Amino acid sequence: ETGVTQSPTHLIKTRGQQVTLRCSSQSGHNTVSWYQQALGQGPQFIFQYYREEENGRGNFPPRFSGLQFPNYSSELNVNALELDDSALYLCASSLGGAENIQYFGAGTRLSVL
Amino acid sequence: TQLLEQSPQFLSIQEGENLTVYCNSSSVFSSLQWYRQEPGEGPVLLVTVVTGGEVKKLKRLTFQFGDARKDSSLHITAAQTGDTGLYLCAGAPVLGGSQGNLIFGKGTKLSVKP
């Protein structure tokens, strides 16, 4: 049990819609990272938030955006959903640092029809 | 672009056999983490290796970090059906990575049959 919780667990949307995914970080962790995991692939880094500021971003378009709140929980927002956005979205929390040890939630399975 | 190549991609063995999974890159990592992921779940951290040449043991699992910190291996002795799952390696880049990024391999899907 990592203490990282994500909601909802499953979500079905149609192309063009918008979606918000939520994550509560493990107690004491001030850094949250979001990843997209397509079927049969390893997770791909979307972005990271540290103390409510974006702290790094992967190769994802601007329609992927996020927020971090004062209690270190976080949201991932995706606008103008495309079919290829169907994936497992993972949130990971950490204390940062060079070793970057991250603890993952169970993920949100998003299906775009 | 920094990549982590994992091999083999799929592995099906009988209970009691030994196996090794490899994770290779041309890039140097400040640390490398191994995760195990069950279907429909998030990755669960198994171990973190930090020092070149480091070896860590977790019961029947042995993890090694290459001397140059570019590669790693996971060896399982006497595999059990409970070891079935997707094994992922993930590296924290030393240079050039987007801050906060963990680079993941595609994973090794292990199936241990009774």
mmCIF file of C-alpha atoms in Angstrom:
data_model
loop_
_atom_site.group_PDB
_atom_site.id
_atom_site.type_symbol
_atom_site.label_atom_id
_atom_site.label_comp_id
_atom_site.label_asym_id
_atom_site.label_seq_id
_atom_site.Cartn_x
_atom_site.Cartn_y
_atom_site.Cartn_z
ATOM 1 C CA GLU A 1 0.000 0.000 0.000
ATOM 2 C CA THR A 2 1.752 3.154 -1.235
ATOM 3 C CA GLY A 3 -0.727 5.709 0.034
ATOM 4 C CA VAL A 4 -1.133 7.292 -3.418
ATOM 5 C CA THR A 5 -4.801 7.321 -4.379
ATOM 6 C CA GLN A 6 -6.296 8.133 -7.766
ATOM 7 C CA SER A 7 -9.854 8.792 -8.877
ATOM 8 C CA PRO A 8 -11.812 7.751 -10.741
ATOM 9 C CA THR A 9 -10.578 4.205 -11.420
ATOM 10 C CA HIS A 10 -12.266 3.991 -14.809
ATOM 11 C CA LEU A 11 -13.649 6.617 -17.166
ATOM 12 C CA ILE A 12 -15.265 6.554 -20.598
ATOM 13 C CA LYS A 13 -15.352 9.719 -22.711
ATOM 14 C CA THR A 14 -16.004 10.583 -26.325
ATOM 15 C CA ARG A 15 -13.644 12.304 -28.730
ATOM 16 C CA GLY A 16 -13.498 16.079 -28.218
ATOM 17 C CA GLN A 17 -14.571 16.001 -24.574
ATOM 18 C CA GLN A 18 -12.496 17.145 -21.609
ATOM 19 C CA VAL A 19 -11.465 15.073 -18.598
ATOM 20 C CA THR A 20 -10.039 15.718 -15.118
ATOM 21 C CA LEU A 21 -8.180 13.035 -13.200
ATOM 22 C CA ARG A 22 -7.279 13.377 -9.519
ATOM 23 C CA CYS A 23 -4.437 12.191 -7.330
ATOM 24 C CA SER A 24 -3.697 12.346 -3.607
ATOM 25 C CA SER A 25 -0.014 11.976 -2.857
ATOM 26 C CA GLN A 26 1.540 9.860 -0.141
ATOM 27 C CA SER A 27 1.737 11.614 3.207
ATOM 28 C CA GLY A 28 4.811 13.840 3.405
ATOM 29 C CA HIS A 29 5.499 13.793 -0.351
ATOM 30 C CA ASN A 30 5.618 17.213 -1.979
ATOM 31 C CA THR A 31 6.207 16.155 -5.581
ATOM 32 C CA VAL A 32 3.700 14.585 -7.958
ATOM 33 C CA SER A 33 4.392 13.194 -11.421
ATOM 34 C CA TRP A 34 1.905 12.043 -14.050
ATOM 35 C CA TYR A 35 2.495 9.301 -16.594
ATOM 36 C CA GLN A 36 0.552 7.857 -19.516
ATOM 37 C CA GLN A 37 0.778 4.105 -20.069
ATOM 38 C CA ALA A 38 -0.601 2.788 -23.346
ATOM 39 C CA LEU A 39 -1.431 -0.904 -23.632
ATOM 40 C CA GLY A 40 1.717 -3.011 -23.833
ATOM 41 C CA GLN A 41 4.049 -0.067 -23.200
ATOM 42 C CA GLY A 42 5.984 1.352 -20.287
ATOM 43 C CA PRO A 43 4.760 4.579 -18.662
ATOM 44 C CA GLN A 44 5.581 7.845 -20.493
ATOM 45 C CA PHE A 45 6.283 10.971 -18.437
ATOM 46 C CA ILE A 46 3.731 13.765 -18.872
ATOM 47 C CA PHE A 47 4.816 16.345 -16.261
ATOM 48 C CA GLN A 48 5.794 16.851 -12.651
ATOM 49 C CA TYR A 49 4.612 19.334 -10.030
ATOM 50 C CA TYR A 50 6.614 20.521 -7.042
ATOM 51 C CA ARG A 51 5.141 22.973 -4.550
ATOM 52 C CA GLU A 52 2.305 23.893 -6.924
ATOM 53 C CA GLU A 53 4.606 24.702 -9.870
ATOM 54 C CA GLU A 54 5.256 22.631 -12.983
ATOM 55 C CA ASN A 55 8.761 21.273 -12.544
ATOM 56 C CA GLY A 56 9.341 19.428 -15.797
ATOM 57 C CA ARG A 57 7.374 18.255 -18.809
ATOM 58 C CA GLY A 58 7.592 15.400 -21.265
ATOM 59 C CA ASN A 59 6.671 15.355 -24.938
ATOM 60 C CA PHE A 60 2.933 15.962 -24.560
ATOM 61 C CA PRO A 61 0.866 18.737 -26.220
ATOM 62 C CA PRO A 62 -0.487 21.751 -24.272
ATOM 63 C CA ARG A 63 -3.973 20.217 -24.089
ATOM 64 C CA PHE A 64 -2.478 18.126 -21.280
ATOM 65 C CA SER A 65 -2.353 20.427 -18.267
ATOM 66 C CA GLY A 66 -2.167 20.039 -14.527
ATOM 67 C CA LEU A 67 -2.464 21.584 -11.123
ATOM 68 C CA GLN A 68 -1.042 20.930 -7.702
ATOM 69 C CA PHE A 69 -2.802 22.146 -4.580
ATOM 70 C CA PRO A 70 -1.371 23.354 -1.238
ATOM 71 C CA ASN A 71 -1.993 19.894 0.269
ATOM 72 C CA TYR A 72 0.137 18.466 -2.611
ATOM 73 C CA SER A 73 -2.778 16.670 -4.259
ATOM 74 C CA SER A 74 -2.901 17.095 -8.008
ATOM 75 C CA GLU A 75 -5.115 17.098 -11.075
ATOM 76 C CA LEU A 76 -4.434 16.148 -14.672
ATOM 77 C CA ASN A 77 -6.669 17.812 -17.256
ATOM 78 C CA VAL A 78 -6.898 16.742 -20.865
ATOM 79 C CA ASN A 79 -8.830 18.856 -23.370
ATOM 80 C CA ALA A 80 -10.114 17.925 -26.818
ATOM 81 C CA LEU A 81 -9.731 14.191 -26.183
ATOM 82 C CA GLU A 82 -8.454 12.044 -29.030
ATOM 83 C CA LEU A 83 -8.811 8.294 -29.512
ATOM 84 C CA ASP A 84 -5.064 7.856 -28.857
ATOM 85 C CA ASP A 85 -5.504 9.341 -25.392
ATOM 86 C CA SER A 86 -7.011 6.011 -24.312
ATOM 87 C CA ALA A 87 -4.554 4.690 -21.735
ATOM 88 C CA LEU A 88 -3.858 4.070 -18.062
ATOM 89 C CA TYR A 89 -2.939 7.366 -16.397
ATOM 90 C CA LEU A 90 -0.628 6.961 -13.443
ATOM 91 C CA CYS A 91 0.181 9.396 -10.688
ATOM 92 C CA ALA A 92 3.362 9.022 -8.649
ATOM 93 C CA SER A 93 4.469 10.919 -5.572
ATOM 94 C CA SER A 94 7.961 11.418 -4.249
ATOM 95 C CA LEU A 95 10.215 13.565 -2.109
ATOM 96 C CA GLY A 96 12.191 14.610 -5.207
ATOM 97 C CA GLY A 97 15.969 14.431 -5.057
ATOM 98 C CA ALA A 98 18.497 13.022 -7.489
ATOM 99 C CA GLU A 99 17.395 9.425 -6.953
ATOM 100 C CA ASN A 100 13.816 10.408 -7.892
ATOM 101 C CA ILE A 101 12.219 7.417 -6.131
ATOM 102 C CA GLN A 102 8.556 7.476 -7.069
ATOM 103 C CA TYR A 103 5.569 5.629 -5.614
ATOM 104 C CA PHE A 104 2.622 4.991 -7.902
ATOM 105 C CA GLY A 105 -1.121 4.919 -7.486
ATOM 106 C CA ALA A 106 -3.304 2.268 -9.109
ATOM 107 C CA GLY A 107 -4.098 4.539 -12.040
ATOM 108 C CA THR A 108 -7.155 5.737 -13.924
ATOM 109 C CA ARG A 109 -8.135 3.751 -17.001
ATOM 110 C CA LEU A 110 -9.420 6.240 -19.620
ATOM 111 C CA SER A 111 -11.245 5.019 -22.692
ATOM 112 C CA VAL A 112 -11.976 7.524 -25.468
ATOM 113 C CA LEU A 113 -14.648 6.412 -27.943
ATOM 114 C CA THR B 1 16.414 10.745 -26.822
ATOM 115 C CA GLN B 2 17.250 8.574 -23.842
ATOM 116 C CA LEU B 3 15.949 5.043 -24.040
ATOM 117 C CA LEU B 4 15.927 1.998 -21.811
ATOM 118 C CA GLU B 5 15.798 -1.260 -23.720
ATOM 119 C CA GLN B 6 14.383 -4.180 -21.780
ATOM 120 C CA SER B 7 14.769 -7.808 -22.782
ATOM 121 C CA PRO B 8 13.215 -10.193 -23.191
ATOM 122 C CA GLN B 9 9.812 -8.637 -23.843
ATOM 123 C CA PHE B 10 7.990 -11.867 -22.943
ATOM 124 C CA LEU B 11 9.118 -14.789 -20.804
ATOM 125 C CA SER B 12 7.176 -17.970 -20.036
ATOM 126 C CA ILE B 13 8.824 -20.466 -17.689
ATOM 127 C CA GLN B 14 7.994 -23.331 -15.362
ATOM 128 C CA GLU B 15 7.903 -22.950 -11.603
ATOM 129 C CA GLY B 16 11.351 -23.567 -10.116
ATOM 130 C CA GLU B 17 13.345 -22.241 -13.070
ATOM 131 C CA ASN B 18 15.727 -19.277 -12.898
ATOM 132 C CA LEU B 19 15.505 -16.223 -15.133
ATOM 133 C CA THR B 20 17.249 -12.939 -15.848
ATOM 134 C CA VAL B 21 15.755 -9.733 -17.215
ATOM 135 C CA TYR B 22 18.019 -7.082 -18.733
ATOM 136 C CA CYS B 23 17.720 -3.332 -18.947
ATOM 137 C CA ASN B 24 20.223 -1.503 -21.194
ATOM 138 C CA SER B 25 20.883 2.061 -22.277
ATOM 139 C CA SER B 26 23.576 4.214 -23.834
ATOM 140 C CA SER B 27 22.798 6.899 -21.223
ATOM 141 C CA VAL B 28 23.995 7.207 -17.647
ATOM 142 C CA PHE B 29 21.419 7.241 -14.859
ATOM 143 C CA SER B 30 21.732 8.625 -11.353
ATOM 144 C CA SER B 31 19.557 5.756 -10.137
ATOM 145 C CA LEU B 32 17.622 2.875 -11.547
ATOM 146 C CA GLN B 33 14.419 1.494 -10.145
ATOM 147 C CA TRP B 34 12.691 -1.825 -10.732
ATOM 148 C CA TYR B 35 8.921 -2.087 -10.504
ATOM 149 C CA ARG B 36 6.427 -4.919 -10.779
ATOM 150 C CA GLN B 37 2.989 -4.222 -12.201
ATOM 151 C CA GLU B 38 -0.105 -6.423 -12.042
ATOM 152 C CA PRO B 39 -2.911 -6.017 -14.634
ATOM 153 C CA GLY B 40 -5.073 -2.985 -13.847
ATOM 154 C CA GLU B 41 -2.723 -1.788 -11.103
ATOM 155 C CA GLY B 42 0.041 0.773 -10.822
ATOM 156 C CA PRO B 43 3.722 -0.211 -10.705
ATOM 157 C CA VAL B 44 4.959 -1.281 -7.271
ATOM 158 C CA LEU B 45 8.542 -0.363 -6.398
ATOM 159 C CA LEU B 46 10.792 -3.389 -5.794
ATOM 160 C CA VAL B 47 14.215 -1.794 -5.417
ATOM 161 C CA THR B 48 16.337 1.266 -6.202
ATOM 162 C CA VAL B 49 20.019 0.955 -7.139
ATOM 163 C CA VAL B 50 22.218 4.019 -7.043
ATOM 164 C CA THR B 51 25.912 3.090 -7.047
ATOM 165 C CA GLY B 52 27.697 1.607 -10.079
ATOM 166 C CA GLY B 53 28.295 -2.107 -9.492
ATOM 167 C CA GLU B 54 25.751 -2.239 -6.685
ATOM 168 C CA VAL B 55 24.017 -5.551 -6.004
ATOM 169 C CA LYS B 56 20.834 -5.772 -3.954
ATOM 170 C CA LYS B 57 18.959 -8.888 -2.919
ATOM 171 C CA LEU B 58 15.283 -9.130 -2.093
ATOM 172 C CA LYS B 59 14.554 -12.748 -1.108
ATOM 173 C CA ARG B 60 14.844 -14.680 -4.405
ATOM 174 C CA LEU B 61 15.356 -11.516 -6.484
ATOM 175 C CA THR B 62 18.854 -10.158 -7.172
ATOM 176 C CA PHE B 63 19.291 -6.722 -8.754
ATOM 177 C CA GLN B 64 22.533 -5.421 -10.206
ATOM 178 C CA PHE B 65 23.467 -1.946 -11.450
ATOM 179 C CA GLY B 66 26.193 -1.834 -14.101
ATOM 180 C CA ASP B 67 29.560 -0.303 -13.235
ATOM 181 C CA ALA B 68 28.945 2.574 -15.663
ATOM 182 C CA ARG B 69 25.350 3.062 -14.408
ATOM 183 C CA LYS B 70 23.965 2.466 -17.909
ATOM 184 C CA ASP B 71 22.465 -0.982 -17.437
ATOM 185 C CA SER B 72 20.869 -3.249 -14.880
ATOM 186 C CA SER B 73 19.666 -6.797 -14.472
ATOM 187 C CA LEU B 74 17.082 -8.602 -12.404
ATOM 188 C CA HIS B 75 17.659 -12.268 -11.630
ATOM 189 C CA ILE B 76 14.951 -14.456 -10.090
ATOM 190 C CA THR B 77 15.943 -17.764 -8.544
ATOM 191 C CA ALA B 78 13.469 -20.658 -8.365
ATOM 192 C CA ALA B 79 10.565 -18.699 -9.815
ATOM 193 C CA GLN B 80 7.124 -19.124 -8.279
ATOM 194 C CA THR B 81 3.675 -18.605 -9.815
ATOM 195 C CA GLY B 82 3.322 -15.518 -7.616
ATOM 196 C CA ASP B 83 6.200 -13.891 -9.519
ATOM 197 C CA THR B 84 3.978 -13.581 -12.593
ATOM 198 C CA GLY B 85 3.611 -9.964 -13.688
ATOM 199 C CA LEU B 86 5.077 -7.123 -15.725
ATOM 200 C CA TYR B 87 8.579 -6.098 -14.621
ATOM 201 C CA LEU B 88 9.590 -2.535 -15.470
ATOM 202 C CA CYS B 89 12.940 -0.827 -15.126
ATOM 203 C CA ALA B 90 13.030 2.958 -14.835
ATOM 204 C CA GLY B 91 16.019 5.291 -14.822
ATOM 205 C CA ALA B 92 16.459 8.792 -13.415
ATOM 206 C CA PRO B 93 18.596 10.665 -15.992
ATOM 207 C CA VAL B 94 21.776 12.384 -14.871
ATOM 208 C CA LEU B 95 21.811 14.951 -17.652
ATOM 209 C CA GLY B 96 19.437 16.183 -20.306
ATOM 210 C CA GLY B 97 16.260 14.713 -18.940
ATOM 211 C CA SER B 98 13.187 16.791 -18.252
ATOM 212 C CA GLN B 99 13.390 17.439 -14.547
ATOM 213 C CA GLY B 100 11.381 14.901 -12.638
ATOM 214 C CA ASN B 101 11.378 12.449 -15.495
ATOM 215 C CA LEU B 102 11.727 8.707 -14.978
ATOM 216 C CA ILE B 103 12.474 6.906 -18.224
ATOM 217 C CA PHE B 104 10.794 3.515 -18.374
ATOM 218 C CA GLY B 105 11.558 0.459 -20.411
ATOM 219 C CA LYS B 106 8.678 -1.272 -22.191
ATOM 220 C CA GLY B 107 8.654 -4.029 -19.602
ATOM 221 C CA THR B 108 9.108 -7.781 -19.449
ATOM 222 C CA LYS B 109 5.928 -9.786 -19.150
ATOM 223 C CA LEU B 110 6.748 -12.832 -17.023
ATOM 224 C CA SER B 111 4.472 -15.849 -16.801
ATOM 225 C CA VAL B 112 5.398 -18.610 -14.360
ATOM 226 C CA LYS B 113 3.451 -21.818 -14.905
ATOM 227 C CA PRO B 114 2.867 -24.415 -12.171
#
